Structure formats: structure tokens, C-alpha cells
mmCIF file of C-alpha atoms in Angstrom:
data_model
loop_
_atom_site.group_PDB
_atom_site.id
_atom_site.type_symbol
_atom_site.label_atom_id
_atom_site.label_comp_id
_atom_site.label_asym_id
_atom_site.label_seq_id
_atom_site.Cartn_x
_atom_site.Cartn_y
_atom_site.Cartn_z
ATOM 1 C CA UNK A 14 -0.198 -0.435 0.145
ATOM 2 C CA UNK A 15 1.467 3.494 -1.023
ATOM 3 C CA UNK A 16 2.249 5.427 1.738
ATOM 4 C CA UNK A 17 2.780 9.549 2.537
ATOM 5 C CA UNK A 18 6.280 10.148 3.869
ATOM 6 C CA UNK A 19 8.744 12.355 5.287
ATOM 7 C CA UNK A 20 12.314 11.367 4.260
ATOM 8 C CA UNK A 21 15.697 13.025 4.403
ATOM 9 C CA UNK A 22 14.581 15.698 6.411
ATOM 10 C CA UNK A 23 17.709 17.128 8.122
ATOM 11 C CA UNK A 24 17.027 18.242 12.244
ATOM 12 C CA UNK A 25 18.980 19.221 14.961
ATOM 13 C CA UNK A 26 19.793 18.078 18.157
ATOM 14 C CA UNK A 27 17.324 20.388 19.557
ATOM 15 C CA UNK A 28 14.152 19.599 16.861
ATOM 16 C CA UNK A 29 14.745 22.488 14.145
ATOM 17 C CA UNK A 30 14.389 22.011 10.853
ATOM 18 C CA UNK A 31 16.295 25.361 9.398
ATOM 19 C CA UNK A 32 18.221 27.695 11.508
ATOM 20 C CA UNK A 33 16.697 31.836 12.301
ATOM 21 C CA UNK A 34 16.810 34.187 10.132
ATOM 22 C CA UNK A 35 15.884 32.901 6.443
ATOM 23 C CA UNK A 36 16.512 35.107 3.652
ATOM 24 C CA UNK A 37 17.027 34.959 -0.318
ATOM 25 C CA UNK A 38 20.616 34.467 0.416
ATOM 26 C CA UNK A 39 20.157 32.118 2.960
ATOM 27 C CA UNK A 40 17.099 30.168 2.590
ATOM 28 C CA UNK A 41 17.850 27.600 5.551
ATOM 29 C CA UNK A 42 18.743 30.420 7.826
ATOM 30 C CA UNK A 43 21.855 30.858 9.719
ATOM 31 C CA UNK A 44 23.841 27.746 10.350
ATOM 32 C CA UNK A 45 21.265 26.054 8.330
ATOM 33 C CA UNK A 46 23.636 24.090 5.896
ATOM 34 C CA UNK A 47 25.244 22.105 8.770
ATOM 35 C CA UNK A 48 22.136 20.268 9.166
ATOM 36 C CA UNK A 49 22.774 18.749 6.327
ATOM 37 C CA UNK A 50 26.360 17.843 6.226
ATOM 38 C CA UNK A 51 25.450 14.114 6.034
ATOM 39 C CA UNK A 52 23.851 14.011 2.413
ATOM 40 C CA UNK A 53 26.534 16.386 0.850
ATOM 41 C CA UNK A 54 28.988 13.993 -0.759
ATOM 42 C CA UNK A 55 27.256 11.250 -1.056
ATOM 43 C CA UNK A 56 26.380 9.251 -4.440
ATOM 44 C CA UNK A 57 22.969 10.712 -4.403
ATOM 45 C CA UNK A 58 23.442 14.141 -3.784
ATOM 46 C CA UNK A 59 26.331 14.263 -6.126
ATOM 47 C CA UNK A 60 24.194 12.930 -9.461
ATOM 48 C CA UNK A 61 21.209 15.653 -8.069
ATOM 49 C CA UNK A 62 23.819 18.052 -8.891
ATOM 50 C CA UNK A 63 24.724 16.174 -12.238
ATOM 51 C CA UNK A 64 28.355 15.078 -11.216
ATOM 52 C CA UNK A 65 29.692 11.812 -10.615
ATOM 53 C CA UNK A 66 30.907 10.203 -7.963
ATOM 54 C CA UNK A 67 29.823 10.321 -3.941
ATOM 55 C CA UNK A 68 30.241 8.296 -1.121
ATOM 56 C CA UNK A 69 28.745 5.110 -0.094
ATOM 57 C CA UNK A 70 27.245 3.412 2.980
ATOM 58 C CA UNK A 71 24.701 4.243 5.654
ATOM 59 C CA UNK A 72 24.267 7.983 4.604
ATOM 60 C CA UNK A 73 23.976 7.275 0.716
ATOM 61 C CA UNK A 74 21.351 4.572 1.741
ATOM 62 C CA UNK A 75 19.308 6.841 3.443
ATOM 63 C CA UNK A 76 19.985 9.959 0.763
ATOM 64 C CA UNK A 77 18.726 7.241 -1.704
ATOM 65 C CA UNK A 78 15.765 6.015 -0.026
ATOM 66 C CA UNK A 79 14.895 9.926 0.177
ATOM 67 C CA UNK A 80 14.005 10.577 -3.410
ATOM 68 C CA UNK A 81 13.509 7.074 -4.631
ATOM 69 C CA UNK A 82 10.439 5.464 -5.765
ATOM 70 C CA UNK A 83 7.849 8.581 -5.504
ATOM 71 C CA UNK A 84 5.116 9.209 -7.217
ATOM 72 C CA UNK A 85 4.558 12.710 -6.597
ATOM 73 C CA UNK A 86 6.123 15.141 -4.345
ATOM 74 C CA UNK A 87 4.165 17.740 -2.036
ATOM 75 C CA UNK A 88 6.286 21.025 -1.283
ATOM 76 C CA UNK A 89 4.964 24.171 0.762
ATOM 77 C CA UNK A 90 5.790 27.455 -1.046
ATOM 78 C CA UNK A 91 9.265 28.912 0.735
ATOM 79 C CA UNK A 92 10.444 25.798 -0.266
ATOM 80 C CA UNK A 93 9.899 26.343 -4.371
ATOM 81 C CA UNK A 94 11.713 29.534 -3.987
ATOM 82 C CA UNK A 95 12.051 33.053 -1.587
ATOM 83 C CA UNK A 96 9.236 35.000 -3.359
ATOM 84 C CA UNK A 97 6.504 35.915 -0.790
ATOM 85 C CA UNK A 98 2.351 37.473 -1.795
ATOM 86 C CA UNK A 99 1.552 37.363 -5.561
ATOM 87 C CA UNK A 100 3.898 36.189 -8.212
ATOM 88 C CA UNK A 101 4.981 39.313 -9.471
ATOM 89 C CA UNK A 102 5.780 37.684 -12.975
ATOM 90 C CA UNK A 103 6.622 34.051 -13.888
ATOM 91 C CA UNK A 104 10.519 34.108 -14.020
ATOM 92 C CA UNK A 105 11.132 32.034 -11.049
ATOM 93 C CA UNK A 106 10.841 28.836 -11.774
ATOM 94 C CA UNK A 107 12.317 27.153 -8.329
ATOM 95 C CA UNK A 108 15.836 27.032 -6.982
ATOM 96 C CA UNK A 109 17.353 23.825 -8.796
ATOM 97 C CA UNK A 110 17.601 25.641 -12.444
ATOM 98 C CA UNK A 111 15.930 23.580 -15.701
ATOM 99 C CA UNK A 112 16.125 19.888 -14.191
ATOM 100 C CA UNK A 113 14.397 19.619 -10.787
ATOM 101 C CA UNK A 114 15.554 16.566 -8.445
ATOM 102 C CA UNK A 115 11.976 15.527 -8.208
ATOM 103 C CA UNK A 116 11.213 13.919 -11.714
ATOM 104 C CA UNK A 117 7.654 13.871 -11.227
ATOM 105 C CA UNK A 118 4.643 15.677 -10.409
ATOM 106 C CA UNK A 119 5.484 18.039 -7.872
ATOM 107 C CA UNK A 120 2.463 20.309 -6.003
ATOM 108 C CA UNK A 121 3.579 23.275 -4.391
ATOM 109 C CA UNK A 122 1.286 24.766 -1.608
ATOM 110 C CA UNK A 123 0.390 28.597 -1.910
ATOM 111 C CA UNK A 124 -2.459 31.582 -1.992
ATOM 112 C CA UNK A 125 -1.499 32.572 -4.967
ATOM 113 C CA UNK A 126 -2.562 30.514 -8.329
ATOM 114 C CA UNK A 127 -0.001 30.210 -10.939
ATOM 115 C CA UNK A 128 -0.292 27.930 -13.961
ATOM 116 C CA UNK A 129 1.688 24.735 -13.653
ATOM 117 C CA UNK A 130 5.704 24.803 -15.185
ATOM 118 C CA UNK A 131 6.878 21.879 -16.756
ATOM 119 C CA UNK A 132 10.612 21.384 -16.480
ATOM 120 C CA UNK A 133 12.904 18.841 -17.791
ATOM 121 C CA UNK A 134 12.988 14.604 -16.267
ATOM 122 C CA UNK A 135 9.992 14.826 -15.528
ATOM 123 C CA UNK A 136 9.225 17.469 -13.311
ATOM 124 C CA UNK A 137 5.784 19.292 -13.474
ATOM 125 C CA UNK A 138 5.354 21.906 -10.967
ATOM 126 C CA UNK A 139 1.573 22.284 -10.152
ATOM 127 C CA UNK A 140 0.337 25.713 -7.954
ATOM 128 C CA UNK A 141 -2.342 24.164 -5.146
ATOM 129 C CA UNK A 142 -4.634 26.904 -3.578
ATOM 130 C CA UNK A 143 -7.223 24.780 -1.984
ATOM 131 C CA UNK A 144 -5.338 23.697 1.075
ATOM 132 C CA UNK A 145 -3.133 20.491 2.042
ATOM 133 C CA UNK A 146 -5.727 18.039 1.698
ATOM 134 C CA UNK A 147 -6.603 19.226 -1.933
ATOM 135 C CA UNK A 148 -2.831 18.791 -2.797
ATOM 136 C CA UNK A 149 -2.488 14.984 -1.180
ATOM 137 C CA UNK A 150 -5.793 14.108 -3.552
ATOM 138 C CA UNK A 151 -4.549 15.213 -6.706
ATOM 139 C CA UNK A 152 -1.060 14.008 -5.854
ATOM 140 C CA UNK A 153 -2.592 10.459 -5.176
ATOM 141 C CA UNK A 154 -4.236 10.765 -8.467
ATOM 142 C CA UNK A 155 -0.797 10.853 -9.968
ATOM 143 C CA UNK A 156 1.407 9.333 -8.223
ATOM 144 C CA UNK A 157 0.580 5.510 -10.269
ATOM 145 C CA UNK A 158 0.165 3.352 -6.687
ATOM 146 C CA UNK A 159 3.785 4.784 -5.302
ATOM 147 C CA UNK A 160 4.397 6.837 -2.349
ATOM 148 C CA UNK A 161 4.038 10.425 -2.013
ATOM 149 C CA UNK A 162 6.889 12.599 -0.198
ATOM 150 C CA UNK A 163 5.720 15.427 1.860
ATOM 151 C CA UNK A 164 9.333 17.472 1.184
ATOM 152 C CA UNK A 165 8.689 20.936 3.804
ATOM 153 C CA UNK A 166 9.530 22.914 5.109
ATOM 154 C CA UNK A 167 8.856 22.554 8.561
ATOM 155 C CA UNK A 168 5.201 24.328 8.757
ATOM 156 C CA UNK A 169 4.203 21.938 5.626
ATOM 157 C CA UNK A 170 5.194 19.245 7.733
ATOM 158 C CA UNK A 171 3.722 19.571 10.450
ATOM 159 C CA UNK A 172 0.063 21.016 9.046
ATOM 160 C CA UNK A 173 0.593 16.966 7.360
ATOM 161 C CA UNK A 174 1.373 15.733 10.597
ATOM 162 C CA UNK A 175 -1.184 17.619 12.614
ATOM 163 C CA UNK A 176 -4.154 16.590 10.386
ATOM 164 C CA UNK A 177 -2.685 12.614 11.098
ATOM 165 C CA UNK A 178 -2.062 12.494 7.141
ATOM 166 C CA UNK A 179 1.961 11.255 7.432
ATOM 167 C CA UNK A 180 2.403 7.242 7.265
ATOM 168 C CA UNK A 181 6.202 7.251 8.042
ATOM 169 C CA UNK A 182 8.841 10.091 9.024
ATOM 170 C CA UNK A 183 12.762 9.521 7.932
ATOM 171 C CA UNK A 184 14.855 12.245 10.071
ATOM 172 C CA UNK A 185 18.698 12.727 9.726
ATOM 173 C CA UNK A 186 19.573 14.054 13.131
ATOM 174 C CA UNK A 187 22.837 16.557 12.516
ATOM 175 C CA UNK A 188 25.417 16.822 15.987
ATOM 176 C CA UNK A 189 24.701 20.460 15.762
ATOM 177 C CA UNK A 190 22.603 22.117 18.301
ATOM 178 C CA UNK A 191 20.834 25.365 16.815
ATOM 179 C CA UNK A 192 19.037 27.052 19.879
ATOM 180 C CA UNK A 193 15.850 28.848 17.221
ATOM 181 C CA UNK A 194 14.386 28.651 14.174
ATOM 182 C CA UNK A 195 11.551 26.240 13.140
ATOM 183 C CA UNK A 196 10.846 23.947 15.313
ATOM 184 C CA UNK A 197 9.430 20.732 14.363
ATOM 185 C CA UNK A 198 7.929 18.803 17.049
ATOM 186 C CA UNK A 199 6.786 21.878 19.320
ATOM 187 C CA UNK A 200 3.481 20.924 20.925
ATOM 188 C CA UNK A 201 3.019 17.650 18.794
ATOM 189 C CA UNK A 202 2.435 14.877 20.820
ATOM 190 C CA UNK A 203 4.374 11.381 18.414
ATOM 191 C CA UNK A 204 3.002 8.814 20.553
ATOM 192 C CA UNK A 205 -0.759 9.990 20.692
ATOM 193 C CA UNK A 206 -0.087 10.304 16.968
ATOM 194 C CA UNK A 207 0.823 6.558 16.929
ATOM 195 C CA UNK A 208 4.076 6.964 15.948
ATOM 196 C CA UNK A 209 6.991 4.735 16.916
ATOM 197 C CA UNK A 210 10.445 4.782 16.377
ATOM 198 C CA UNK A 211 11.163 1.170 13.846
ATOM 199 C CA UNK A 212 14.480 2.044 12.938
ATOM 200 C CA UNK A 213 17.664 3.825 13.317
ATOM 201 C CA UNK A 214 21.464 3.643 12.405
ATOM 202 C CA UNK A 215 24.303 6.521 13.606
ATOM 203 C CA UNK A 216 27.179 8.328 10.947
ATOM 204 C CA UNK A 217 29.516 10.411 11.577
ATOM 205 C CA UNK A 218 27.119 12.827 10.653
ATOM 206 C CA UNK A 219 23.678 12.107 11.481
ATOM 207 C CA UNK A 220 21.861 9.478 13.116
ATOM 208 C CA UNK A 221 18.917 8.245 11.214
ATOM 209 C CA UNK A 222 15.728 8.008 13.095
ATOM 210 C CA UNK A 223 12.766 6.309 10.941
ATOM 211 C CA UNK A 224 9.099 6.890 12.751
ATOM 212 C CA UNK A 225 6.030 4.964 11.697
ATOM 213 C CA UNK A 226 2.308 4.112 12.476
ATOM 214 C CA UNK A 227 2.314 0.901 11.645
ATOM 215 C CA UNK A 228 4.494 -0.668 13.518
#
């Protein structure tokens, strides 16, 4: 049965998924890049940026799982770009260039309508103004029975989590303390939502934790 999953989501030890003071120049906030060291240098990440080679091992295993086997993706507006409010024009087409790493229909949650954008490599961005359940319904309709990834950011994951719509989550807990930023679990009772830890593995750069509602 297809699942709704969070995968490859990096967090600090104190539970922040992005640093403070996010900006167009610093989209992950101050020190936000430190959360993702486990991913940089893996074979999967190198392939995403058009490079060859890369590390194998545990981090690569989870990096590969974080992007493989999904029939659709759902992202918050901030994950698509730095523009706030209504679209000033149609020039912005995402952070990733002409060939984004999704290679599947990708649904962007927004309050401002926009026509779909067809990119190279099989990615089409669809802009959904009717909320998280509408986006999930559209994603299910095109996912071909494959899993759907809730790609972030923190606010988007929290909305789906609080609505009881996520089946499984993989977090990469970086050995970093941020102190402030976007908190993933504030006010959320994971056991009450049915989640248990079903998998864990540690490397130099992260402790990988998988939680599931089906354990």
C-alpha cells in the first residue's frame, strides 16, 4: 500500500529543521547548511547536482531512499522559492535550474494561483491554493500507486502531521545545536499520533531515525 512519507529531513539535536533569519540569500537560515552535511558528498547528492561519484554507506543508503520510489511530491511555497505574496511575474521557476531533482509531479502549496510549469526530467510544478488535503488528493491521482513525499519545509510537515496524514518519517539528526529556528515537534505528541521508532542508524554526520504509524 502506498504511503505518505517524510524522508531525508534534516534536524538539529534540539529539533530545528532550519536556522533563524531565513532570507533569499540564506534560505535555510543561519547555520542551516550544517544540518545537511550527512547528505553532501553522497552518490545520490552528487547525481542530483550533475556530478559523478560520491560516498557509499549508511548516509548514501538513506539519501537514496529519500528520493527514490515516489510518484509525487508536495512542497511548501518557501521550498519552491524566496518570493512572498502574489507572483510579480512568472520568471521564478524554482531553486534547482531546468532539471529539478524530483522527476515526478510536484505540488506547491500556495495562496496564489499560477499555471503549471513543465521542467526537464519529468518534473512538473503544480500550484495548489485549496490546502493540504487538496494537494494530497491531486498527488494521489497522479502517483500511480507509488508513495508520496511531503518534502517540507517544517511548517508543511507539521500541517500534514497534525492532520494525521503522514504514515512514515525519516529524520537525519545532525550533531548540531541551533538554539532557535523552525521547530519541528513543538506542541506535537508523536506517540499520541501513533508513531514509534522502527529504525535507527548512526554515522559521523547524522543519526538516522525512522518513525512509523504501522509498527
